[in-house]
A tleap script that builds the chain and sets N, CA, C and O, in Angstrom:
source leaprc.protein.ff14SB
mol = sequence {
  NMET ASP GLN ILE GLN GLU ILE ALA LYS GLU
  LEU SER GLY LYS LEU GLY GLN GLU VAL ASP
  LEU PRO ARG HIE PHE GLY PHE LEU THR HIE
  TRP GLN VAL ILE GLY PRO PHE ASP ASN SER
  GLU ARG LYS GLY PHE ASP THR VAL PHE PRO
  PRO GLU GLU GLU ILE ASN LEU LYS ALA ALA
  TYR PRO GLY LYS ASP GLY THR GLU VAL LYS
  CTRP
}
set mol.1.N position { 5.100 23.809 3.772 }
set mol.1.CA position { 5.054 22.638 4.882 }
set mol.1.C position { 5.357 23.117 6.235 }
set mol.1.O position { 4.765 22.705 7.233 }
set mol.2.N position { 6.338 24.041 6.251 }
set mol.2.CA position { 6.735 24.541 7.638 }
set mol.2.C position { 5.646 25.191 8.280 }
set mol.2.O position { 5.524 25.087 9.500 }
set mol.3.N position { 4.745 25.927 7.522 }
set mol.3.CA position { 3.590 26.645 8.243 }
set mol.3.C position { 2.565 25.487 8.712 }
set mol.3.O position { 2.009 25.579 9.806 }
set mol.4.N position { 2.364 24.527 7.953 }
set mol.4.CA position { 1.540 23.485 8.333 }
set mol.4.C position { 1.821 22.758 9.645 }
set mol.4.O position { 1.010 22.544 10.546 }
set mol.5.N position { 3.235 22.383 9.593 }
set mol.5.CA position { 3.807 21.711 10.729 }
set mol.5.C position { 3.635 22.531 11.889 }
set mol.5.O position { 3.260 22.041 12.954 }
set mol.6.N position { 3.921 23.915 11.732 }
set mol.6.CA position { 3.823 24.940 13.013 }
set mol.6.C position { 2.231 24.933 13.552 }
set mol.6.O position { 1.954 24.933 14.751 }
set mol.7.N position { 1.309 24.926 12.564 }
set mol.7.CA position { -0.108 25.029 12.909 }
set mol.7.C position { -0.433 23.659 13.677 }
set mol.7.O position { -1.105 23.665 14.709 }
set mol.8.N position { 0.071 22.514 13.127 }
set mol.8.CA position { -0.384 21.179 13.576 }
set mol.8.C position { 0.228 21.103 14.933 }
set mol.8.O position { -0.432 20.563 15.820 }
set mol.9.N position { 1.547 21.632 15.231 }
set mol.9.CA position { 1.989 21.689 16.696 }
set mol.9.C position { 1.187 22.524 17.619 }
set mol.9.O position { 0.868 22.124 18.739 }
set mol.10.N position { 0.863 23.679 17.150 }
set mol.10.CA position { 0.012 24.488 18.110 }
set mol.10.C position { -1.221 23.780 18.398 }
set mol.10.O position { -1.649 23.757 19.552 }
set mol.11.N position { -1.807 23.219 17.481 }
set mol.11.CA position { -3.135 22.549 17.472 }
set mol.11.C position { -2.837 21.349 18.694 }
set mol.11.O position { -3.618 21.121 19.618 }
set mol.12.N position { -1.801 20.792 18.517 }
set mol.12.CA position { -1.553 19.500 19.284 }
set mol.12.C position { -1.554 19.948 20.790 }
set mol.12.O position { -2.167 19.340 21.666 }
set mol.13.N position { -0.803 21.070 20.994 }
set mol.13.CA position { -0.948 21.823 22.391 }
set mol.13.C position { -2.224 22.022 22.936 }
set mol.13.O position { -2.604 21.624 24.037 }
set mol.14.N position { -2.998 22.790 21.936 }
set mol.14.CA position { -4.396 23.162 22.387 }
set mol.14.C position { -5.340 21.892 22.624 }
set mol.14.O position { -6.179 21.924 23.523 }
set mol.15.N position { -5.212 20.960 21.935 }
set mol.15.CA position { -6.185 19.770 21.669 }
set mol.15.C position { -5.829 18.803 22.793 }
set mol.15.O position { -6.685 18.131 23.368 }
set mol.16.N position { -4.545 18.762 23.076 }
set mol.16.CA position { -3.821 17.683 24.025 }
set mol.16.C position { -3.657 16.361 23.354 }
set mol.16.O position { -3.478 15.355 24.040 }
set mol.17.N position { -3.711 16.299 21.938 }
set mol.17.CA position { -3.306 15.200 21.184 }
set mol.17.C position { -2.530 15.550 19.892 }
set mol.17.O position { -2.561 16.650 19.342 }
set mol.18.N position { -1.830 14.470 19.481 }
set mol.18.CA position { -0.891 14.862 18.293 }
set mol.18.C position { -1.856 14.738 17.118 }
set mol.18.O position { -2.745 13.893 17.015 }
set mol.19.N position { -1.520 15.807 16.151 }
set mol.19.CA position { -2.272 15.963 14.959 }
set mol.19.C position { -1.327 15.002 13.866 }
set mol.19.O position { -0.117 15.164 13.710 }
set mol.20.N position { -2.056 14.100 13.240 }
set mol.20.CA position { -1.374 12.999 12.282 }
set mol.20.C position { -1.567 13.756 10.785 }
set mol.20.O position { -2.609 13.710 10.131 }
set mol.21.N position { -0.427 14.409 10.417 }
set mol.21.CA position { -0.626 15.061 9.282 }
set mol.21.C position { -0.694 14.210 8.032 }
set mol.21.O position { -1.319 14.625 7.056 }
set mol.22.N position { -0.028 12.940 8.016 }
set mol.22.CA position { 0.052 12.324 6.684 }
set mol.22.C position { -1.454 11.658 6.774 }
set mol.22.O position { -1.943 11.505 5.654 }
set mol.23.N position { -2.206 11.274 7.747 }
set mol.23.CA position { -3.395 10.798 7.771 }
set mol.23.C position { -4.349 12.015 7.420 }
set mol.23.O position { -5.259 11.847 6.608 }
set mol.24.N position { -4.159 13.131 7.978 }
set mol.24.CA position { -5.050 14.259 7.725 }
set mol.24.C position { -5.073 14.585 6.100 }
set mol.24.O position { -6.063 15.001 5.498 }
set mol.25.N position { -3.836 14.323 5.543 }
set mol.25.CA position { -3.808 14.756 3.954 }
set mol.25.C position { -4.120 13.592 3.109 }
set mol.25.O position { -4.061 13.656 1.881 }
set mol.26.N position { -4.487 12.407 3.827 }
set mol.26.CA position { -4.807 11.088 3.157 }
set mol.26.C position { -3.792 10.400 2.317 }
set mol.26.O position { -3.993 9.786 1.269 }
set mol.27.N position { -2.561 10.620 3.002 }
set mol.27.CA position { -1.359 9.856 2.508 }
set mol.27.C position { -1.493 8.312 2.700 }
set mol.27.O position { -2.016 7.851 3.714 }
set mol.28.N position { -1.031 7.570 1.748 }
set mol.28.CA position { -1.138 6.081 2.133 }
set mol.28.C position { 0.123 5.791 2.883 }
set mol.28.O position { 1.219 6.060 2.392 }
set mol.29.N position { -0.024 5.200 4.161 }
set mol.29.CA position { 1.011 4.780 4.938 }
set mol.29.C position { 1.074 3.263 5.298 }
set mol.29.O position { 2.029 2.762 5.892 }
set mol.30.N position { 0.066 2.639 4.921 }
set mol.30.CA position { 0.044 1.108 4.780 }
set mol.30.C position { -0.369 0.548 3.663 }
set mol.30.O position { -1.402 1.008 3.177 }
set mol.31.N position { 0.286 -0.532 2.994 }
set mol.31.CA position { 0.013 -1.135 1.855 }
set mol.31.C position { 0.839 -2.458 1.951 }
set mol.31.O position { 1.821 -2.657 2.666 }
set mol.32.N position { 0.154 -3.436 0.964 }
set mol.32.CA position { 0.602 -4.682 0.775 }
set mol.32.C position { 0.925 -4.866 -0.713 }
set mol.32.O position { 0.294 -4.274 -1.589 }
set mol.33.N position { 1.894 -5.680 -0.952 }
set mol.33.CA position { 2.290 -5.994 -2.381 }
set mol.33.C position { 2.518 -7.516 -2.399 }
set mol.33.O position { 2.902 -8.197 -1.449 }
set mol.34.N position { 2.200 -7.956 -3.710 }
set mol.34.CA position { 2.130 -9.483 -3.808 }
set mol.34.C position { 2.906 -9.633 -5.097 }
set mol.34.O position { 2.777 -8.758 -5.953 }
set mol.35.N position { 3.788 -10.779 -5.330 }
set mol.35.CA position { 4.520 -10.974 -6.401 }
set mol.35.C position { 5.737 -11.519 -6.393 }
set mol.35.O position { 6.055 -11.893 -5.264 }
set mol.36.N position { 6.626 -11.731 -7.304 }
set mol.36.CA position { 6.367 -11.274 -8.682 }
set mol.36.C position { 5.540 -12.274 -9.510 }
set mol.36.O position { 5.596 -13.455 -9.169 }
set mol.37.N position { 4.836 -11.950 -10.483 }
set mol.37.CA position { 4.223 -12.898 -11.487 }
set mol.37.C position { 4.885 -12.712 -12.933 }
set mol.37.O position { 5.447 -11.677 -13.293 }
set mol.38.N position { 4.757 -13.712 -13.605 }
set mol.38.CA position { 5.513 -13.850 -14.772 }
set mol.38.C position { 5.206 -12.803 -15.989 }
set mol.38.O position { 4.057 -12.739 -16.427 }
set mol.39.N position { 5.992 -12.181 -16.400 }
set mol.39.CA position { 5.841 -11.219 -17.629 }
set mol.39.C position { 6.670 -11.428 -18.739 }
set mol.39.O position { 7.040 -10.471 -19.420 }
set mol.40.N position { 7.071 -12.824 -19.046 }
set mol.40.CA position { 7.782 -12.990 -20.176 }
set mol.40.C position { 7.235 -12.379 -21.372 }
set mol.40.O position { 6.012 -12.315 -21.498 }
set mol.41.N position { 8.017 -11.921 -22.268 }
set mol.41.CA position { 7.633 -11.250 -23.392 }
set mol.41.C position { 6.695 -10.251 -23.244 }
set mol.41.O position { 6.065 -9.894 -24.239 }
set mol.42.N position { 6.444 -9.604 -21.892 }
set mol.42.CA position { 5.494 -8.617 -21.663 }
set mol.42.C position { 4.030 -9.084 -21.840 }
set mol.42.O position { 3.115 -8.313 -22.132 }
set mol.43.N position { 3.886 -10.413 -21.639 }
set mol.43.CA position { 2.438 -10.882 -21.783 }
set mol.43.C position { 1.721 -10.824 -20.391 }
set mol.43.O position { 0.506 -10.999 -20.308 }
set mol.44.N position { 2.487 -10.580 -19.334 }
set mol.44.CA position { 1.955 -10.270 -18.106 }
set mol.44.C position { 0.879 -9.133 -18.179 }
set mol.44.O position { -0.175 -9.248 -17.553 }
set mol.45.N position { 1.176 -7.948 -19.010 }
set mol.45.CA position { 0.469 -6.827 -18.849 }
set mol.45.C position { -0.952 -7.047 -19.323 }
set mol.45.O position { -1.787 -6.171 -19.097 }
set mol.46.N position { -1.277 -8.124 -19.948 }
set mol.46.CA position { -2.547 -8.334 -20.542 }
set mol.46.C position { -3.121 -9.624 -19.824 }
set mol.46.O position { -4.177 -10.058 -20.284 }
set mol.47.N position { -2.562 -10.276 -18.773 }
set mol.47.CA position { -2.889 -11.344 -17.789 }
set mol.47.C position { -3.712 -10.698 -16.673 }
set mol.47.O position { -3.342 -9.662 -16.121 }
set mol.48.N position { -4.866 -11.356 -16.352 }
set mol.48.CA position { -5.332 -11.173 -14.959 }
set mol.48.C position { -4.886 -12.112 -14.105 }
set mol.48.O position { -5.139 -13.294 -14.339 }
set mol.49.N position { -4.113 -11.719 -12.924 }
set mol.49.CA position { -3.750 -12.696 -11.995 }
set mol.49.C position { -4.688 -12.730 -10.834 }
set mol.49.O position { -5.440 -11.814 -10.501 }
set mol.50.N position { -4.548 -13.958 -10.224 }
set mol.50.CA position { -5.618 -14.192 -9.153 }
set mol.50.C position { -5.804 -12.861 -8.015 }
set mol.50.O position { -6.925 -12.480 -7.680 }
set mol.51.N position { -4.787 -12.356 -7.592 }
set mol.51.CA position { -5.002 -11.159 -6.659 }
set mol.51.C position { -5.700 -10.138 -7.234 }
set mol.51.O position { -6.148 -9.256 -6.501 }
set mol.52.N position { -5.920 -10.084 -8.734 }
set mol.52.CA position { -6.788 -9.019 -9.130 }
set mol.52.C position { -8.063 -9.284 -9.231 }
set mol.52.O position { -8.850 -8.363 -9.450 }
set mol.53.N position { -8.475 -10.528 -9.096 }
set mol.53.CA position { -9.935 -11.090 -9.261 }
set mol.53.C position { -10.559 -10.960 -7.756 }
set mol.53.O position { -11.721 -10.608 -7.554 }
set mol.54.N position { -9.616 -11.298 -6.719 }
set mol.54.CA position { -9.985 -11.384 -5.352 }
set mol.54.C position { -9.008 -10.992 -4.456 }
set mol.54.O position { -7.850 -11.354 -4.665 }
set mol.55.N position { -9.336 -10.169 -3.288 }
set mol.55.CA position { -8.381 -9.965 -2.262 }
set mol.55.C position { -8.397 -10.863 -1.201 }
set mol.55.O position { -9.207 -10.744 -0.282 }
set mol.56.N position { -7.419 -11.916 -1.258 }
set mol.56.CA position { -7.638 -12.802 0.069 }
set mol.56.C position { -6.093 -12.595 0.792 }
set mol.56.O position { -5.099 -13.014 0.200 }
set mol.57.N position { -6.011 -12.103 1.751 }
set mol.57.CA position { -4.645 -11.893 2.152 }
set mol.57.C position { -3.870 -13.084 2.965 }
set mol.57.O position { -2.713 -13.103 3.384 }
set mol.58.N position { -4.902 -14.071 3.047 }
set mol.58.CA position { -4.157 -15.244 3.529 }
set mol.58.C position { -4.075 -16.440 2.493 }
set mol.58.O position { -3.774 -17.584 2.833 }
set mol.59.N position { -4.384 -16.047 1.146 }
set mol.59.CA position { -4.144 -16.868 -0.010 }
set mol.59.C position { -2.666 -16.850 -0.433 }
set mol.59.O position { -1.957 -15.901 -0.097 }
set mol.60.N position { -2.100 -18.036 -1.277 }
set mol.60.CA position { -0.917 -18.034 -1.766 }
set mol.60.C position { -1.355 -18.457 -3.301 }
set mol.60.O position { -2.310 -19.206 -3.507 }
set mol.61.N position { -0.600 -17.927 -4.287 }
set mol.61.CA position { -0.712 -18.053 -5.714 }
set mol.61.C position { 0.609 -18.520 -6.420 }
set mol.61.O position { 1.686 -18.355 -5.846 }
set mol.62.N position { 0.543 -19.064 -7.581 }
set mol.62.CA position { 1.683 -19.368 -8.293 }
set mol.62.C position { 2.293 -18.228 -8.937 }
set mol.62.O position { 1.654 -17.524 -9.718 }
set mol.63.N position { 3.499 -18.019 -8.644 }
set mol.63.CA position { 4.051 -16.862 -9.301 }
set mol.63.C position { 5.156 -17.089 -10.196 }
set mol.63.O position { 5.377 -18.235 -10.588 }
set mol.64.N position { 5.873 -16.121 -10.562 }
set mol.64.CA position { 6.918 -16.303 -11.679 }
set mol.64.C position { 7.813 -17.394 -11.408 }
set mol.64.O position { 8.301 -17.434 -10.278 }
set mol.65.N position { 8.138 -18.345 -12.294 }
set mol.65.CA position { 8.729 -19.630 -12.368 }
set mol.65.C position { 8.236 -20.639 -11.334 }
set mol.65.O position { 9.023 -21.436 -10.823 }
set mol.66.N position { 7.054 -20.613 -11.051 }
set mol.66.CA position { 6.406 -21.582 -10.151 }
set mol.66.C position { 6.478 -21.248 -8.795 }
set mol.66.O position { 5.830 -21.907 -7.982 }
set mol.67.N position { 7.191 -20.299 -8.438 }
set mol.67.CA position { 7.398 -19.891 -6.920 }
set mol.67.C position { 5.895 -19.513 -6.309 }
set mol.67.O position { 5.019 -18.942 -6.958 }
set mol.68.N position { 5.787 -19.926 -4.997 }
set mol.68.CA position { 4.475 -19.370 -4.569 }
set mol.68.C position { 4.827 -18.092 -3.891 }
set mol.68.O position { 5.879 -17.936 -3.271 }
set mol.69.N position { 3.857 -17.136 -4.041 }
set mol.69.CA position { 3.788 -15.740 -3.624 }
set mol.69.C position { 2.607 -15.643 -2.743 }
set mol.69.O position { 1.577 -16.305 -2.866 }
set mol.70.N position { 2.894 -14.616 -1.705 }
set mol.70.CA position { 1.804 -14.478 -0.646 }
set mol.70.C position { 1.894 -12.880 -0.433 }
set mol.70.O position { 2.812 -12.196 -0.884 }
set mol.71.N position { 0.871 -12.412 0.276 }
set mol.71.CA position { 0.883 -11.015 0.769 }
set mol.71.C position { 1.747 -10.795 1.700 }
set mol.71.O position { 1.853 -9.671 2.191 }
savepdb mol mol.pdb
quit
């Protein structure tokens, strides 16, 4: 990894802009999580919850114990 960082540093100087190594290597740097959903008696593993059917980042869904969960 040190070699890669040194190369990126050298390239940054030559290109005049920073090399974004995590982005270059395809690392996930932004994600969103929703939950918790009920998994009583491990039944949740076989249940399809609403966010698995659609992605609506503005929606709210019934979660575990009746609580509202949002993105």
